[in-house]
Structure formats: structure tokens, C-alpha cells
Coordinates of C-alpha atoms and ligand atoms in Angstrom, one line a residue:
M1 CA 8.9 24.8 -6.3
A2 CA 5.9 22.5 -6.5
R3 CA 3.3 22.3 -3.8
P4 CA 4.2 20.0 -0.8
Q5 CA 2.9 16.5 -1.2
L6 CA 0.6 14.4 1.0
R7 CA 3.3 12.1 2.4
P8 CA 4.3 11.8 5.2
D9 CA 1.3 11.7 7.6
A10 CA 0.5 14.4 10.0
N11 CA 3.1 13.1 12.5
G12 CA 5.8 12.9 10.0
Y13 CA 5.7 9.2 9.3
F14 CA 6.3 7.4 6.0
G15 CA 4.5 4.2 7.0
P16 CA 6.6 2.8 9.9
Y17 CA 9.5 5.1 9.1
G18 CA 10.3 8.8 9.9
G19 CA 8.7 10.7 12.9
R20 CA 10.6 12.8 15.4
Y21 CA 13.0 11.0 17.8
V22 CA 14.6 14.0 19.4
P23 CA 15.3 15.4 22.9
E24 CA 12.4 17.4 24.4
T25 CA 14.2 20.7 23.8
L26 CA 14.0 20.2 20.0
M27 CA 10.3 19.4 19.9
A28 CA 9.2 23.1 20.0
P29 CA 11.8 24.2 17.4
L30 CA 10.8 21.4 15.1
D31 CA 7.1 22.4 15.5
E32 CA 8.1 26.0 14.8
L33 CA 10.0 25.0 11.7
A34 CA 7.2 22.7 10.4
K35 CA 4.7 25.5 10.8
A36 CA 6.9 28.1 9.2
Y37 CA 7.7 25.7 6.3
D38 CA 4.0 24.9 5.8
R39 CA 3.1 28.6 5.9
W40 CA 5.8 30.0 3.7
S41 CA 5.9 27.2 1.1
R42 CA 2.3 27.9 0.3
K43 CA 2.9 31.6 -0.2
R44 CA 3.2 32.8 -3.7
S45 CA 5.8 35.5 -2.7
F46 CA 8.1 32.9 -1.2
R47 CA 7.8 30.5 -4.1
N48 CA 8.4 33.4 -6.6
E49 CA 11.5 34.6 -4.7
L50 CA 12.9 31.0 -4.5
R51 CA 12.2 30.4 -8.2
D52 CA 13.9 33.7 -9.1
L53 CA 17.0 32.8 -7.1
L54 CA 17.1 29.3 -8.6
T55 CA 16.8 30.7 -12.1
H56 CA 19.0 33.8 -12.0
Y57 CA 21.5 33.0 -9.3
A58 CA 21.8 29.2 -9.2
G59 CA 21.4 28.5 -13.0
R60 CA 18.2 26.5 -13.2
P61 CA 17.0 24.7 -15.3
T62 CA 20.1 22.6 -15.5
P63 CA 20.6 21.0 -18.9
L64 CA 19.4 17.5 -19.9
Y65 CA 22.2 16.1 -22.0
H66 CA 22.0 13.2 -24.4
A67 CA 25.3 11.4 -23.9
K68 CA 25.7 10.0 -27.4
R69 CA 29.3 8.7 -27.1
L70 CA 28.5 7.0 -23.8
T71 CA 25.4 5.5 -25.4
E72 CA 27.4 4.3 -28.4
H73 CA 30.0 2.8 -26.0
F74 CA 27.4 0.5 -24.4
G75 CA 25.6 -0.1 -27.6
G76 CA 22.1 -0.2 -26.0
A77 CA 19.6 2.2 -24.5
Q78 CA 20.0 6.0 -25.0
I79 CA 21.6 7.6 -21.9
Y80 CA 20.5 11.1 -20.8
L81 CA 22.2 12.9 -18.0
K82 CA 20.5 15.4 -15.8
R83 CA 23.3 17.9 -15.3
E84 CA 23.0 18.9 -11.6
D85 CA 26.8 19.2 -11.8
L86 CA 26.3 22.4 -13.7
L87 CA 24.2 24.0 -10.9
H88 CA 26.1 26.9 -9.2
T89 CA 28.6 25.4 -6.7
G90 CA 28.7 22.1 -8.6
A91 CA 26.0 19.9 -7.1
H92 CA 22.3 19.5 -6.5
K93 CA 22.7 20.5 -2.9
L94 CA 22.1 24.2 -3.6
N95 CA 18.4 23.7 -4.4
N96 CA 17.8 22.8 -0.8
A97 CA 20.4 25.1 0.8
I98 CA 18.9 28.2 -0.9
G99 CA 15.3 27.0 0.0
Q100 CA 16.2 26.5 3.7
A101 CA 18.3 29.7 4.0
L102 CA 15.4 31.7 2.5
L103 CA 13.1 30.1 5.0
A104 CA 15.5 30.9 7.9
K105 CA 15.5 34.5 6.8
M106 CA 11.7 34.6 6.8
M107 CA 11.7 33.1 10.3
G108 CA 13.9 35.9 11.5
K109 CA 17.0 33.7 12.1
R110 CA 20.4 35.4 11.8
R111 CA 22.6 32.3 11.9
V112 CA 22.6 29.0 10.0
I113 CA 24.5 25.8 10.7
A114 CA 25.0 22.8 8.5
E115 CA 26.8 19.4 8.4
T116 CA 28.7 18.2 5.4
G117 CA 30.3 15.0 4.2
A118 CA 31.6 15.6 0.7
G119 CA 31.6 19.3 1.4
Q120 CA 29.1 20.0 -1.3
H121 CA 26.2 20.7 1.2
G122 CA 28.6 22.8 3.3
V123 CA 29.6 24.8 0.2
A124 CA 26.0 25.2 -0.8
S125 CA 25.0 26.4 2.7
A126 CA 28.0 28.8 2.9
T127 CA 27.0 30.2 -0.5
A128 CA 23.3 30.6 0.5
A129 CA 24.3 32.2 3.7
A130 CA 26.6 34.7 1.9
L131 CA 23.8 35.4 -0.6
L132 CA 21.3 36.2 2.1
G133 CA 23.6 37.8 4.7
L134 CA 23.5 35.0 7.4
E135 CA 26.3 33.8 9.6
C136 CA 27.3 30.3 8.8
V137 CA 29.0 27.4 10.7
V138 CA 29.6 24.1 9.0
Y139 CA 30.4 20.9 10.9
M140 CA 32.6 18.4 9.1
G141 CA 34.2 15.1 10.2
V142 CA 38.0 15.4 10.3
E143 CA 38.4 12.5 7.8
D144 CA 36.2 14.3 5.3
T145 CA 38.1 17.6 5.8
V146 CA 41.2 15.7 4.6
R147 CA 39.7 14.0 1.6
Q148 CA 37.6 17.0 0.6
R149 CA 40.2 19.7 1.3
L150 CA 39.2 21.8 -1.7
N151 CA 35.7 22.2 -0.4
V152 CA 36.9 23.3 3.1
D153 CA 38.9 26.1 1.4
R154 CA 35.8 27.1 -0.6
M155 CA 33.6 27.3 2.5
E156 CA 36.1 29.5 4.3
L157 CA 36.5 31.7 1.3
L158 CA 32.7 32.1 1.3
G159 CA 32.9 33.4 4.8
A160 CA 31.8 30.3 6.7
T161 CA 33.5 28.8 9.7
V162 CA 34.3 25.1 9.3
A163 CA 34.2 23.2 12.5
P164 CA 36.1 19.9 12.3
V165 CA 34.6 17.0 14.2
D166 CA 37.1 14.6 15.7
S167 CA 34.7 12.1 17.4
G168 CA 33.4 8.7 16.3
S169 CA 34.3 7.7 12.8
R170 CA 35.1 11.4 12.0
T171 CA 32.7 11.5 9.1
L172 CA 29.2 12.7 8.2
K173 CA 27.4 10.9 11.0
D174 CA 29.5 12.6 13.6
A175 CA 29.2 16.0 11.9
I176 CA 25.3 15.7 12.2
N177 CA 25.7 14.8 15.9
E178 CA 27.6 18.1 16.4
A179 CA 25.2 20.2 14.3
L180 CA 22.3 18.9 16.4
R181 CA 24.1 19.7 19.6
D182 CA 24.8 23.3 18.3
W183 CA 21.1 23.6 17.3
V184 CA 19.8 22.5 20.7
T185 CA 22.0 25.2 22.3
N186 CA 21.4 28.1 19.9
V187 CA 18.0 27.4 18.6
R188 CA 16.6 30.9 19.2
D189 CA 18.6 32.6 16.6
T190 CA 19.8 29.6 14.5
H191 CA 18.4 27.5 11.8
Y192 CA 19.9 24.1 11.1
I193 CA 20.1 23.5 7.3
L194 CA 20.1 19.7 7.2
G195 CA 21.5 18.5 3.9
S196 CA 19.6 15.4 2.9
V197 CA 16.1 13.7 3.3
L198 CA 17.1 12.6 6.8
G199 CA 16.5 13.7 10.3
P200 CA 13.2 14.4 12.2
D201 CA 10.1 15.8 10.5
P202 CA 9.8 18.2 8.7
Y203 CA 13.2 17.7 7.2
P204 CA 12.6 14.7 5.0
R205 CA 9.6 16.2 3.3
M206 CA 11.0 19.7 3.2
V207 CA 14.3 18.7 1.6
R208 CA 12.4 16.5 -0.9
D209 CA 10.2 19.4 -1.9
F210 CA 13.1 21.7 -2.4
H211 CA 14.8 19.1 -4.7
R212 CA 11.8 17.9 -6.7
V213 CA 12.5 20.6 -9.2
I214 CA 15.2 18.1 -10.6
G215 CA 12.6 15.5 -11.7
D216 CA 10.0 18.1 -12.7
E217 CA 12.4 19.7 -15.1
A218 CA 13.7 16.4 -16.4
R219 CA 10.2 15.4 -17.4
R220 CA 9.6 18.6 -19.4
Q221 CA 13.1 18.4 -21.0
L222 CA 12.6 14.7 -22.0
K223 CA 9.3 15.6 -23.7
K224 CA 11.0 18.3 -25.7
Q225 CA 14.3 16.4 -26.5
A226 CA 13.2 12.8 -26.6
G227 CA 9.5 13.0 -27.3
T228 CA 8.4 11.3 -24.1
V229 CA 8.0 12.3 -20.4
S230 CA 8.8 8.8 -19.3
P231 CA 12.3 7.3 -19.4
D232 CA 12.4 3.5 -19.1
V233 CA 14.8 3.6 -16.2
A234 CA 15.7 6.5 -13.9
I235 CA 18.9 6.1 -11.8
A236 CA 20.4 8.1 -9.0
C237 CA 23.0 7.5 -6.3
V238 CA 21.7 7.3 -2.7
G239 CA 23.6 8.7 0.3
G240 CA 20.9 10.1 2.6
G241 CA 18.8 10.2 -0.6
S242 CA 18.1 13.8 -1.5
N243 CA 19.2 13.8 -5.2
A244 CA 17.4 10.5 -5.7
I245 CA 14.1 11.6 -4.2
G246 CA 14.5 14.9 -6.1
L247 CA 14.6 13.0 -9.4
F248 CA 12.2 10.2 -8.5
T249 CA 9.3 12.2 -7.0
A250 CA 8.2 13.4 -10.5
F251 CA 8.1 9.8 -11.7
I252 CA 6.6 8.0 -8.6
D253 CA 3.1 7.8 -10.0
D254 CA 4.3 7.0 -13.5
R255 CA 4.5 3.2 -13.3
R256 CA 6.2 2.9 -16.7
V257 CA 9.4 4.3 -15.2
K258 CA 11.6 1.9 -13.3
L259 CA 13.4 3.7 -10.5
V260 CA 16.8 2.6 -9.2
G261 CA 18.8 4.0 -6.3
V262 CA 22.5 3.1 -6.2
E263 CA 24.2 2.8 -2.8
A264 CA 27.9 2.7 -1.9
G265 CA 29.0 -1.0 -2.2
G266 CA 32.5 0.1 -0.9
S267 CA 35.2 -2.4 -0.8
G268 CA 33.4 -5.5 0.4
E269 CA 30.3 -7.2 1.9
A270 CA 31.2 -7.1 5.6
L271 CA 29.7 -4.5 7.9
G272 CA 32.1 -1.6 7.9
E273 CA 33.2 -2.1 4.3
H274 CA 30.3 -0.4 2.6
A275 CA 27.4 2.0 3.1
A276 CA 24.6 -0.1 1.6
R277 CA 21.6 0.0 4.0
F278 CA 19.3 -2.2 1.9
G279 CA 20.1 -5.9 1.7
K280 CA 21.9 -7.7 4.5
G281 CA 23.4 -4.9 6.6
G282 CA 20.6 -2.5 7.4
S283 CA 17.9 -3.0 10.0
L284 CA 15.2 -0.9 11.7
G285 CA 16.7 1.7 14.0
V286 CA 16.8 5.3 15.0
L287 CA 19.5 7.7 13.9
H288 CA 19.6 11.5 14.0
G289 CA 15.9 11.8 15.0
T290 CA 14.3 9.5 12.5
R291 CA 13.3 5.9 12.4
T292 CA 14.7 4.1 9.4
L293 CA 17.0 1.5 8.1
V294 CA 20.4 1.8 9.8
L295 CA 23.7 -0.1 9.5
Q296 CA 24.2 -1.4 13.1
D297 CA 25.5 -4.4 14.9
E298 CA 23.5 -6.9 16.9
E299 CA 23.7 -4.6 20.0
G300 CA 22.3 -1.7 18.0
Q301 CA 25.6 0.1 17.9
I302 CA 25.9 2.2 14.7
A303 CA 28.3 0.4 12.4
G304 CA 31.3 2.0 10.7
T305 CA 30.8 2.6 6.9
H306 CA 33.2 2.9 4.0
S307 CA 32.9 4.4 0.6
V308 CA 35.4 6.0 -1.7
S309 CA 32.8 8.8 -2.0
A310 CA 32.4 10.9 1.2
G311 CA 28.8 11.9 0.2
L312 CA 27.6 8.3 0.3
D313 CA 29.4 7.3 3.4
Y314 CA 26.5 7.4 5.9
P315 CA 24.9 4.6 7.9
A316 CA 21.2 5.5 7.6
I317 CA 18.8 6.1 4.7
G318 CA 16.1 8.7 4.4
P319 CA 12.8 7.3 5.8
E320 CA 10.8 7.8 2.6
H321 CA 13.3 5.6 0.7
A322 CA 12.8 2.9 3.3
L323 CA 9.0 3.0 2.6
L324 CA 9.4 3.2 -1.2
A325 CA 11.6 0.1 -1.0
D326 CA 9.0 -1.8 1.1
E327 CA 6.4 -0.8 -1.5
G328 CA 8.6 -2.1 -4.3
R329 CA 8.4 1.3 -6.1
I330 CA 12.2 1.9 -6.0
E331 CA 14.7 -0.8 -6.5
Y332 CA 18.0 -0.4 -4.6
T333 CA 21.3 -1.8 -5.7
R334 CA 25.0 -1.0 -5.1
A335 CA 28.1 -0.1 -6.9
S336 CA 31.6 -0.8 -5.5
D337 CA 34.4 1.7 -5.1
T338 CA 36.2 0.0 -8.1
E339 CA 33.1 0.2 -10.3
A340 CA 32.5 3.9 -9.4
I341 CA 36.1 4.8 -10.2
A342 CA 35.8 3.0 -13.6
A343 CA 32.6 4.9 -14.3
F344 CA 34.4 8.2 -13.3
D345 CA 37.2 7.4 -15.8
L346 CA 34.9 6.4 -18.6
L347 CA 32.7 9.6 -18.4
A348 CA 35.8 11.8 -18.2
R349 CA 37.4 10.3 -21.3
I350 CA 34.3 9.6 -23.4
E351 CA 32.2 12.7 -22.7
G352 CA 34.7 15.2 -21.2
I353 CA 32.7 15.3 -17.9
L354 CA 34.3 14.6 -14.5
P355 CA 31.4 13.3 -12.4
A356 CA 31.3 13.5 -8.6
L357 CA 32.3 10.1 -7.2
E358 CA 28.8 9.9 -5.7
S359 CA 27.2 10.3 -9.2
A360 CA 29.7 7.8 -10.6
H361 CA 27.9 5.1 -8.6
A362 CA 24.7 5.8 -10.6
L363 CA 26.7 5.8 -13.8
A364 CA 28.2 2.5 -12.9
Y365 CA 24.8 0.9 -12.7
A366 CA 23.7 2.7 -16.0
G367 CA 26.6 0.9 -17.6
K368 CA 25.3 -2.4 -16.5
V369 CA 21.7 -2.0 -17.7
A370 CA 22.3 0.0 -20.9
P371 CA 23.8 -2.9 -23.0
L372 CA 20.8 -5.1 -22.0
L373 CA 18.2 -2.7 -23.4
S374 CA 17.4 -1.9 -27.0
K375 CA 18.4 1.4 -28.6
R376 CA 14.8 2.6 -28.5
R377 CA 14.9 2.5 -24.7
L378 CA 15.9 5.5 -22.6
I379 CA 17.9 5.7 -19.4
L380 CA 17.9 8.9 -17.3
V381 CA 20.8 9.3 -14.9
N382 CA 21.0 12.1 -12.3
L383 CA 24.5 13.5 -12.5
S384 CA 24.2 14.9 -9.0
G385 CA 27.6 16.7 -8.9
R386 CA 30.9 17.5 -10.6
G387 CA 34.1 15.6 -9.8
D388 CA 36.5 18.5 -9.3
K389 CA 36.3 17.9 -5.5
D390 CA 37.3 14.3 -6.1
V391 CA 40.4 14.7 -8.2
E392 CA 42.7 14.1 -5.1
S393 CA 40.6 11.2 -3.9
V394 CA 40.8 9.5 -7.3
Q395 CA 44.6 10.0 -7.4
N396 CA 45.0 8.7 -3.9
W397 CA 42.9 5.7 -4.8
R398 CA 45.1 4.9 -7.8
A399 CA 48.3 5.3 -5.7
K400 CA 46.9 2.8 -3.2
E401 CA 46.0 0.4 -6.0
R402 CA 49.5 0.7 -7.4
E403 CA 51.0 0.1 -4.0
Q404 CA 48.9 -3.0 -3.6
A405 CA 49.8 -4.3 -7.0
D406 CA 53.5 -3.7 -6.2
A407 CA 53.2 -5.4 -2.9
E408 CA 51.5 -8.4 -4.7
D409 CA 54.3 -8.4 -7.2
S410 CA 57.0 -8.5 -4.5
T411 CA 55.1 -11.2 -2.6
A412 CA 55.1 -13.2 -5.8
V413 CA 58.9 -12.7 -6.1
A414 CA 59.4 -13.6 -2.4
E415 CA 57.4 -16.8 -3.1
V416 CA 59.6 -17.7 -6.0
T417 CA 62.8 -17.2 -3.9
V418 CA 61.5 -19.4 -1.1
H419 CA 60.2 -22.1 -3.4
P420 CA 61.0 -25.5 -1.8
A421 CA 63.0 -26.5 -4.9
A422 CA 65.0 -23.3 -4.8
R423 CA 65.6 -23.8 -1.0
K424 CA 66.8 -27.3 -1.6
W425 CA 69.0 -26.1 -4.4
G426 CA 70.3 -23.4 -2.1
K427 CA 71.1 -25.9 0.6
S428 CA 72.9 -28.3 -1.7
Q429 CA 75.0 -25.3 -2.9
E430 CA 75.8 -24.5 0.7
E431 CA 76.7 -28.1 1.5
A432 CA 78.9 -28.2 -1.7
G433 CA 80.5 -25.0 -0.7
Ligands
PLP1 C1 27.5 15.3 -5.6 C2 26.8 14.5 -4.5 N1 25.9 13.6 -4.9 C3 25.2 12.9 -4.0 C4 25.4 13.1 -2.6 C5 24.7 12.2 -1.7 O1 23.6 12.8 -1.0 P1 22.1 12.6 -1.3 O2 21.9 11.1 -1.2 O3 21.4 13.3 -0.2 O4 21.8 13.1 -2.6 C6 26.3 14.0 -2.2 C7 26.5 14.3 -0.8 O5 27.3 15.0 -0.3 C8 27.0 14.8 -3.2 O6 27.9 15.8 -2.8

């Protein structure tokens, strides 16, 4: 784990974003957490123990893979995949979960709680809790428990309690609400393992620091495998923003590298049809203790979101991302459900890798830029997770597509049967009869 960085400022602000917008009862626990994090993250013993677990338990460093067939397919820039899908439990989330669980243990907590959308952060937290002997409760929206059933079973097998959340949109946002409620009530013996670079300070910086190993490793691996530390473009999907900031932090000061975050474009442009906070939909607001860009209506009500991938289906963005966008250092774009599914299919068939649907959004963008760049250029994509959890979602998506196509077919048939000429013909037949 690298040393903590200078940003945010002493009050937890990234420019106008971030801070701590929480009830009074959480101010003291957040202070305690910030102090503990600052203290322990500087200690050599903590850093060594974390490094040891990440290496021998979690499987770091994850490979950097030159995807030659994918590269050939697009006929342009060389595409390299940072294989976070090969980390234990199948996604980048474990870097942060182990880091926070270890910190909780140092702080004398016996219980951890977490929220989860795609289930990956829940599985990672349940895993870290089992490893370190902590009780674990994971809050999860009912809709996500259905589309990510496999991960619910995994969490339970790991000894965690999964608490389904039936309020609001029954997705990640509502799970975070419940986790915060639990934390307020049980803060004496409980640590809240927040799963992305969201929430009040110190979470955005702490989660970033636990994940920056992704980019640090990628730089070293690129040097060895491709002869340069600087890709031309680095791409990551952006839910709350943890895998993206984990990859990008190592490249922020390297201006040769273009950084691109890919949000969920969902099924359309209207509010409620996507989860893209940059661009038209997002505006300054406060959600889950942080000031950032939020999808909301004119009255400030949090908007519904949609994405085929549960992990990107969230209405706010990590505050550091909001600042990096203002500064022009990271460019944000979006990929639709359809584009993500196409990228999922392509990687499966051409490289033998099922990517998480979240990561498929980053791949979809890579597929757009690669053909525009020469073969000497290099694109680095963060493959944040594996797609085993998404097999059912992809099948359901296809079934829906087929249903829709069938419906369109039968509408076309109906239109033929009621064609005015046919009707007239039918009438004259009746009259003749
Ligand atoms: C595999 C995977 N990638 C990406 C994400 C999005 O989260 P973040 O933006 O914090 O990386 C998730 C969230 O669950 C995930 O499971």
C-alpha cells in the first residue's frame, strides 16, 4: 500500500466536493476512523501485514494481459487488460475490503457491516470478515438480490448475514441508507466497510489508497512487458469510482496518459434510464454524506437509475472524480446496456474471458477508440471483475430482447392483416358472401 496522498484537504474536501454531511452522531465515529486510518496506514507493521495478505491470500499482483486477439480484431492500438477479475473472489473490491477489515481489527471492532450492489463488495467483505474472525452483515437491495443471486449464496456460505433492503428503488442507494442506519446504532463495536470512493471523509481517500495498488502494479508491469510505464489511454468503468481511481491514481501526474471513465449509459437518455452522472443528468447535491454530482430531479429528489450492471447502478459519483472532471484530467463517457453486452460477448468469444458487466462498459469504449489509433499505441483497460455473477443477467437480457423482437414481428404481422387494402378486400368478400 502506498502512502496516503495530499488530496483531499484537511476537512475532506476535493475542491468543492466531498466533506462530511452526516448526522451529529456520526461525526465522532468518523473522526475516530480518520485518526485510526491516518495512524495505522503510516505504520510499517500494518502495511506489511496488508501487503502479505494481498500477496499470499488475495493473489496480488494480478496479471497484466496483452489481449492479442482482441487487438487484432480492432486492428489498431495494442490492448492490455489489468486482470482484477483474477483477484480472489473475482473483483477488485477485495483490495479495499481486506484493508478496511484489517483496520477494523486494529481498532478493536468485532463486527463489520457493508452494502453491496453487484454483490462483489459484499462477497469481498464477507471473505475478509471470515479471514479475520469478524461478524459480518451485508445490506443489499431486493432487486440486486434477485439479479445477483449467486453472490447472495456466496456471502451466506462465507458466514455473513445478507439483509435484503426493500425500500426505495431496492438497489445500492437504499442498501447504503440501511448500512448507515445500522452504523449509527452500533458504532461502538461495528466498523462500516464502505465499498467505493463515496461517502463522508475519510472514506473516499481511504478506499482510493487501498485500491491504488492496481495502477501502481500496472505501471511496473507495462514497463516490463511493453517497455513503457505510460499507456496512451487508460480506461475503467465508473460506478462509485473505486476501480477507476485505483487504476488512475498512478497515472494522474503523467500527462501523457489520457484517462477515461465509462459510466452506465443504460437504455436511454432520460432521467431514470441510465446512471451517467456527468453530462446532462447530474448536478451538485449531497448523497450518503458527501457533496458531489448526483442524479436528481428539479426538486432535489434522488432520481431512479438503470443499468444492466448492478455495480454501476448508483445515482452519485465519488467526489474526487467530480473534481478530476472539472480539472479536465479525466474524461467521462458512457456505454449503453447494448454496447456492454456486445463487449461481454466479444471478450468471451475472442479471448475466453467472461468479463463482469461493469468491466464490459470499459471494454465497449476500448472497442471504439482502438481502431482509431495506430498499432504502436497502447490502451490499458481495467478488467475490474469476472462475469460469472452475470451469466443469469445476460441470459435474461437476451430473453427480453427475443421477446421484444417477437413482439415487433407480431405487430408487423398485425399491421399487415389490418392494412386498409386488406380490410377493403375483406369487406368486399363479406359483401359478396
Ligand atoms: C466488478 C465490478 N466492477 C466495477 C464496479 C463498480 O464499482 P466502482 O466504481 O467502485 O469500481 C463493481 C461494483 O460492484 C463491480 O462489482
